Amino acid sequence: MLGSIRTPRSRVAVVAAALTGAALLATVPASAAPTSVVVPPVAENISAAALAPLAPTIVNAISAPAPIAGGAQGALLAQARVLLATPGIPAQVKATLEKVITFLDGSGGGGPDLPPADGPRIAQFLYPTIGKGCISASGDSVGTALAVPGPATLPPPGPASGQTGFVFTALGTKTPTAQQNPPLTVQWVNFDNGRTGTAALTTESKINPDGPATLTAIADTGTGRVAAVISGSLTTTDAESATRTCSFAPTLGFFTVA
């Protein structure tokens, strides 16, 4: 169990910079604003343990035989409502679960995008995750994940219309190795078109090549409401230390591809 993880705005800024800084030098036009519901950025001091139980439901839906979209949506709704009814649930977790429920049942909701409308539109995953021993034998990394619905130019070469780019940054880590084995993966399900998929995150976008390690993937999600889970292993190296491999617990996100 991960427990409560603090997510100060400085961490959000680091991840946003990974998308809008030196690795993304060209000035690009903003993509069209989505017209559907978007789950807002994660709140401060949110408890990952309170939301993590939703991740296995998404993974199970992806691995189940078709049709799965309706069943997965119903299962997630039921589970989110059970979690929402937990006595003494923190207000920030309650607010996030309410947004998840309105996202899933189509009743509305959503919130501001990150960064502002003049940059790429980003959907932050619900909570950061911890990679034990990713920085050193006693140093853990905080991993943050983002989804970028297309059309967009980020992450390079950019998701087209009907695609989604995924970005995972392991704060405090060194250079990721070219071959990630075992890999960090994203598993996703589109509730509106029934598609599912799994993709390995790689270094091909060359974002932050000197660290912190940033891996990306682009998936053919199609348009609609999407749930995604990122988890798996990360391997990094530098000139002073041996190659280091660590694992990140699942983190999940909900977003709309317009």
Short mmCIF file of C-alpha atoms in Angstrom, two decimals:
data_model
loop_
_atom_site.label_atom_id
_atom_site.label_comp_id
_atom_site.label_asym_id
_atom_site.label_seq_id
_atom_site.Cartn_x
_atom_site.Cartn_y
_atom_site.Cartn_z
CA MET A 1 0.00 0.00 0.00
CA LEU A 2 1.43 3.35 -1.02
CA GLY A 3 -0.17 5.54 1.65
CA SER A 4 -0.44 9.28 1.36
CA ILE A 5 1.87 11.00 -1.13
CA ARG A 6 2.44 14.74 -1.19
CA THR A 7 2.26 16.29 -4.64
CA PRO A 8 3.43 19.93 -4.41
CA ARG A 9 2.94 22.17 -7.40
CA SER A 10 6.70 22.09 -8.01
CA ARG A 11 6.40 18.46 -9.09
CA VAL A 12 3.62 19.38 -11.49
CA ALA A 13 5.82 22.14 -12.89
CA VAL A 14 8.71 19.73 -13.48
CA VAL A 15 6.50 17.37 -15.46
CA ALA A 16 4.92 20.18 -17.45
CA ALA A 17 8.40 21.46 -18.23
CA ALA A 18 9.31 18.06 -19.60
CA LEU A 19 6.68 18.61 -22.26
CA THR A 20 7.15 22.30 -22.94
CA GLY A 21 10.86 22.88 -22.32
CA ALA A 22 14.08 22.14 -24.21
CA ALA A 23 12.92 18.79 -25.49
CA LEU A 24 10.05 20.54 -27.25
CA LEU A 25 11.87 23.53 -28.67
CA ALA A 26 9.55 24.50 -31.50
CA THR A 27 6.63 26.80 -30.86
CA VAL A 28 3.49 24.89 -31.72
CA PRO A 29 -0.13 25.91 -32.18
CA ALA A 30 -2.59 24.84 -29.54
CA SER A 31 -4.79 21.90 -30.42
CA ALA A 32 -8.55 22.26 -30.43
CA ALA A 33 -10.13 22.12 -26.99
CA PRO A 34 -11.90 18.86 -26.18
CA THR A 35 -15.64 19.20 -25.96
CA SER A 36 -16.11 16.30 -23.51
CA VAL A 37 -15.52 15.77 -19.82
CA VAL A 38 -11.94 15.91 -18.52
CA VAL A 39 -10.97 14.78 -15.02
CA PRO A 40 -9.10 17.66 -13.34
CA PRO A 41 -5.49 17.63 -12.10
CA VAL A 42 -4.76 15.69 -8.93
CA ALA A 43 -5.29 17.49 -5.63
CA GLU A 44 -2.58 18.20 -3.07
CA ASN A 45 -1.82 15.46 -0.52
CA ILE A 46 -4.12 12.93 -2.15
CA SER A 47 -4.01 9.36 -0.86
CA ALA A 48 -2.89 6.97 -3.57
CA ALA A 49 -4.06 4.05 -1.45
CA ALA A 50 -7.64 5.35 -1.62
CA LEU A 51 -7.71 5.38 -5.44
CA ALA A 52 -5.34 2.53 -6.36
CA PRO A 53 -8.08 -0.18 -6.01
CA LEU A 54 -9.58 1.13 -9.27
CA ALA A 55 -6.50 0.09 -11.27
CA PRO A 56 -7.03 -3.72 -11.20
CA THR A 57 -10.59 -3.25 -12.48
CA ILE A 58 -9.25 -1.46 -15.56
CA VAL A 59 -6.52 -4.07 -16.12
CA ASN A 60 -9.01 -6.93 -15.77
CA ALA A 61 -11.34 -5.28 -18.28
CA ILE A 62 -8.53 -5.01 -20.81
CA SER A 63 -7.58 -8.69 -20.45
CA ALA A 64 -11.18 -9.96 -20.56
CA PRO A 65 -12.81 -11.19 -23.78
CA ALA A 66 -14.96 -8.72 -25.70
CA PRO A 67 -17.36 -7.06 -25.22
CA ILE A 68 -15.83 -5.36 -22.21
CA ALA A 69 -16.38 -1.62 -22.40
CA GLY A 70 -19.85 -1.56 -20.85
CA GLY A 71 -18.93 -4.07 -18.17
CA ALA A 72 -15.73 -2.24 -17.28
CA GLN A 73 -17.55 1.06 -17.04
CA GLY A 74 -20.21 -0.44 -14.77
CA ALA A 75 -17.64 -2.17 -12.57
CA LEU A 76 -15.61 1.01 -12.18
CA LEU A 77 -18.71 3.04 -11.37
CA ALA A 78 -19.75 0.55 -8.70
CA GLN A 79 -16.28 0.45 -7.19
CA ALA A 80 -15.89 4.23 -7.21
CA ARG A 81 -19.24 4.59 -5.43
CA VAL A 82 -18.20 2.06 -2.79
CA LEU A 83 -14.96 3.97 -2.22
CA LEU A 84 -16.89 7.24 -2.07
CA ALA A 85 -19.07 5.78 0.70
CA THR A 86 -16.05 4.92 2.85
CA PRO A 87 -16.47 6.54 6.29
CA GLY A 88 -14.02 9.34 7.01
CA ILE A 89 -12.78 9.63 3.44
CA PRO A 90 -10.62 12.78 3.00
CA ALA A 91 -12.33 15.66 1.24
CA GLN A 92 -9.75 15.75 -1.57
CA VAL A 93 -10.18 12.04 -2.30
CA LYS A 94 -13.96 12.45 -2.18
CA ALA A 95 -13.80 15.28 -4.72
CA THR A 96 -11.63 13.21 -7.06
CA LEU A 97 -13.93 10.18 -6.82
CA GLU A 98 -16.94 12.38 -7.55
CA LYS A 99 -15.19 13.60 -10.71
CA VAL A 100 -14.41 10.01 -11.72
CA ILE A 101 -18.07 9.05 -11.23
CA THR A 102 -19.41 11.95 -13.31
CA PHE A 103 -16.81 11.13 -15.98
CA LEU A 104 -17.95 7.50 -16.13
CA ASP A 105 -21.70 8.04 -15.97
CA GLY A 106 -21.65 10.96 -18.43
CA SER A 107 -23.41 13.37 -16.08
CA GLY A 108 -20.85 16.13 -16.50
CA GLY A 109 -17.98 17.53 -14.49
CA GLY A 110 -14.35 18.15 -15.28
CA GLY A 111 -11.93 20.90 -14.53
CA PRO A 112 -9.01 23.01 -15.74
CA ASP A 113 -6.36 21.68 -18.06
CA LEU A 114 -2.61 21.72 -17.41
CA PRO A 115 -0.88 23.78 -18.70
CA PRO A 116 -3.06 26.74 -19.89
CA ALA A 117 -4.91 26.73 -23.18
CA ASP A 118 -1.97 28.22 -25.13
CA GLY A 119 0.06 25.01 -24.62
CA PRO A 120 -0.56 21.32 -25.20
CA ARG A 121 -3.68 19.98 -23.52
CA ILE A 122 -2.71 17.58 -20.75
CA ALA A 123 -4.67 15.18 -18.56
CA GLN A 124 -2.72 14.40 -15.40
CA PHE A 125 -3.12 10.93 -13.91
CA LEU A 126 -4.98 10.82 -10.59
CA TYR A 127 -2.02 10.29 -8.29
CA PRO A 128 1.78 9.92 -8.38
CA THR A 129 3.39 6.53 -7.83
CA ILE A 130 6.52 5.42 -6.00
CA GLY A 131 9.47 3.54 -7.52
CA LYS A 132 11.39 1.86 -4.71
CA GLY A 133 15.17 2.19 -5.05
CA CYS A 134 15.01 4.01 -8.38
CA ILE A 135 17.45 6.77 -7.39
CA SER A 136 19.75 4.74 -5.12
CA ALA A 137 19.58 1.74 -2.83
CA SER A 138 17.79 3.92 -0.30
CA GLY A 139 16.40 6.57 -2.65
CA ASP A 140 12.88 6.24 -4.04
CA SER A 141 11.53 8.12 -7.05
CA VAL A 142 8.14 9.77 -7.44
CA GLY A 143 6.66 8.90 -10.83
CA THR A 144 4.07 11.12 -12.50
CA ALA A 145 2.07 10.31 -15.62
CA LEU A 146 0.25 12.43 -18.19
CA ALA A 147 -1.99 11.77 -21.17
CA VAL A 148 -2.01 14.10 -24.19
CA PRO A 149 -5.08 13.54 -26.40
CA GLY A 150 -4.45 14.20 -30.08
CA PRO A 151 -4.13 16.01 -32.29
CA ALA A 152 -1.01 17.42 -30.65
CA THR A 153 2.70 17.72 -31.35
CA LEU A 154 3.72 16.35 -27.97
CA PRO A 155 5.18 13.93 -27.13
CA PRO A 156 7.16 13.73 -30.40
CA PRO A 157 6.26 12.84 -33.10
CA GLY A 158 2.86 13.76 -31.67
CA PRO A 159 -0.44 11.91 -31.39
CA ALA A 160 -2.74 12.36 -34.37
CA SER A 161 -6.49 12.80 -34.17
CA GLY A 162 -7.91 9.73 -32.45
CA GLN A 163 -4.61 8.94 -30.75
CA THR A 164 -3.28 9.60 -27.25
CA GLY A 165 0.28 10.31 -26.15
CA PHE A 166 1.41 9.06 -22.74
CA VAL A 167 4.32 10.55 -20.78
CA PHE A 168 5.82 9.10 -17.59
CA THR A 169 8.54 10.95 -15.66
CA ALA A 170 10.50 9.42 -12.76
CA LEU A 171 11.66 12.40 -10.73
CA GLY A 172 15.25 12.35 -9.47
CA THR A 173 16.41 9.55 -11.77
CA LYS A 174 19.25 9.46 -14.30
CA THR A 175 19.39 8.61 -18.02
CA PRO A 176 17.02 5.82 -19.12
CA THR A 177 18.60 2.99 -21.09
CA ALA A 178 17.66 2.66 -24.76
CA GLN A 179 16.28 -0.83 -24.14
CA GLN A 180 13.80 -1.11 -21.31
CA ASN A 181 13.51 -4.77 -20.33
CA PRO A 182 11.16 -5.38 -18.65
CA PRO A 183 9.32 -2.28 -19.85
CA LEU A 184 7.00 0.27 -18.34
CA THR A 185 3.61 -0.22 -19.99
CA VAL A 186 0.32 1.59 -20.43
CA GLN A 187 -2.91 -0.40 -20.57
CA TRP A 188 -6.04 1.40 -21.69
CA VAL A 189 -9.74 0.93 -22.42
CA ASN A 190 -12.03 3.24 -24.39
CA PHE A 191 -15.53 3.05 -22.91
CA ASP A 192 -17.21 4.59 -25.96
CA ASN A 193 -15.75 2.56 -28.85
CA GLY A 194 -14.83 -0.64 -26.99
CA ARG A 195 -11.17 -0.57 -27.96
CA THR A 196 -8.45 -1.76 -25.58
CA GLY A 197 -4.68 -1.91 -25.86
CA THR A 198 -1.28 -2.22 -24.23
CA ALA A 199 1.87 -0.34 -25.25
CA ALA A 200 5.43 -0.18 -23.94
CA LEU A 201 6.76 3.27 -23.03
CA THR A 202 10.13 3.98 -24.66
CA THR A 203 12.87 6.62 -24.97
CA GLU A 204 12.14 7.31 -28.66
CA SER A 205 10.83 10.84 -27.99
CA LYS A 206 14.17 11.75 -26.38
CA ILE A 207 12.60 13.95 -23.72
CA ASN A 208 15.05 14.74 -20.89
CA PRO A 209 17.80 12.43 -22.26
CA ASP A 210 20.06 13.26 -19.29
CA GLY A 211 17.32 12.77 -16.71
CA PRO A 212 14.96 12.69 -15.05
CA ALA A 213 14.02 9.55 -16.98
CA THR A 214 11.01 10.28 -19.19
CA LEU A 215 9.35 7.58 -21.29
CA THR A 216 6.52 7.96 -23.79
CA ALA A 217 4.10 6.03 -25.97
CA ILE A 218 1.40 6.85 -28.52
CA ALA A 219 -1.72 4.68 -28.69
CA ASP A 220 -4.59 4.40 -31.16
CA THR A 221 -7.29 4.90 -28.55
CA GLY A 222 -9.82 6.45 -30.90
CA THR A 223 -12.13 9.20 -29.69
CA GLY A 224 -14.16 8.86 -26.51
CA ARG A 225 -13.72 8.43 -22.78
CA VAL A 226 -10.57 6.51 -21.90
CA ALA A 227 -9.20 4.97 -18.71
CA ALA A 228 -5.52 4.03 -18.56
CA VAL A 229 -3.10 2.38 -16.13
CA ILE A 230 0.69 2.81 -16.25
CA SER A 231 2.96 0.44 -14.30
CA GLY A 232 6.07 -1.67 -14.69
CA SER A 233 9.84 -1.32 -14.60
CA LEU A 234 12.33 1.43 -15.37
CA THR A 235 16.04 0.96 -16.09
CA THR A 236 18.48 3.89 -15.83
CA THR A 237 22.24 4.37 -15.96
CA ASP A 238 24.94 7.03 -15.62
CA ALA A 239 28.72 7.31 -15.85
CA GLU A 240 29.27 6.92 -12.11
CA SER A 241 26.98 4.02 -11.26
CA ALA A 242 25.86 0.67 -12.55
CA THR A 243 22.61 0.16 -14.41
CA ARG A 244 19.66 0.32 -12.02
CA THR A 245 16.24 -1.29 -12.52
CA CYS A 246 13.24 -0.56 -10.31
CA SER A 247 9.47 -0.97 -10.46
CA PHE A 248 6.58 1.48 -10.21
CA ALA A 249 3.19 0.58 -8.76
CA PRO A 250 0.17 1.30 -10.99
CA THR A 251 -1.16 4.81 -11.43
CA LEU A 252 -4.34 5.54 -13.37
CA GLY A 253 -5.89 8.31 -15.39
CA PHE A 254 -9.22 9.19 -17.00
CA PHE A 255 -9.50 11.53 -19.97
CA THR A 256 -11.44 12.29 -23.13
CA VAL A 257 -10.10 12.14 -26.69
CA ALA A 258 -12.18 14.55 -28.75
#
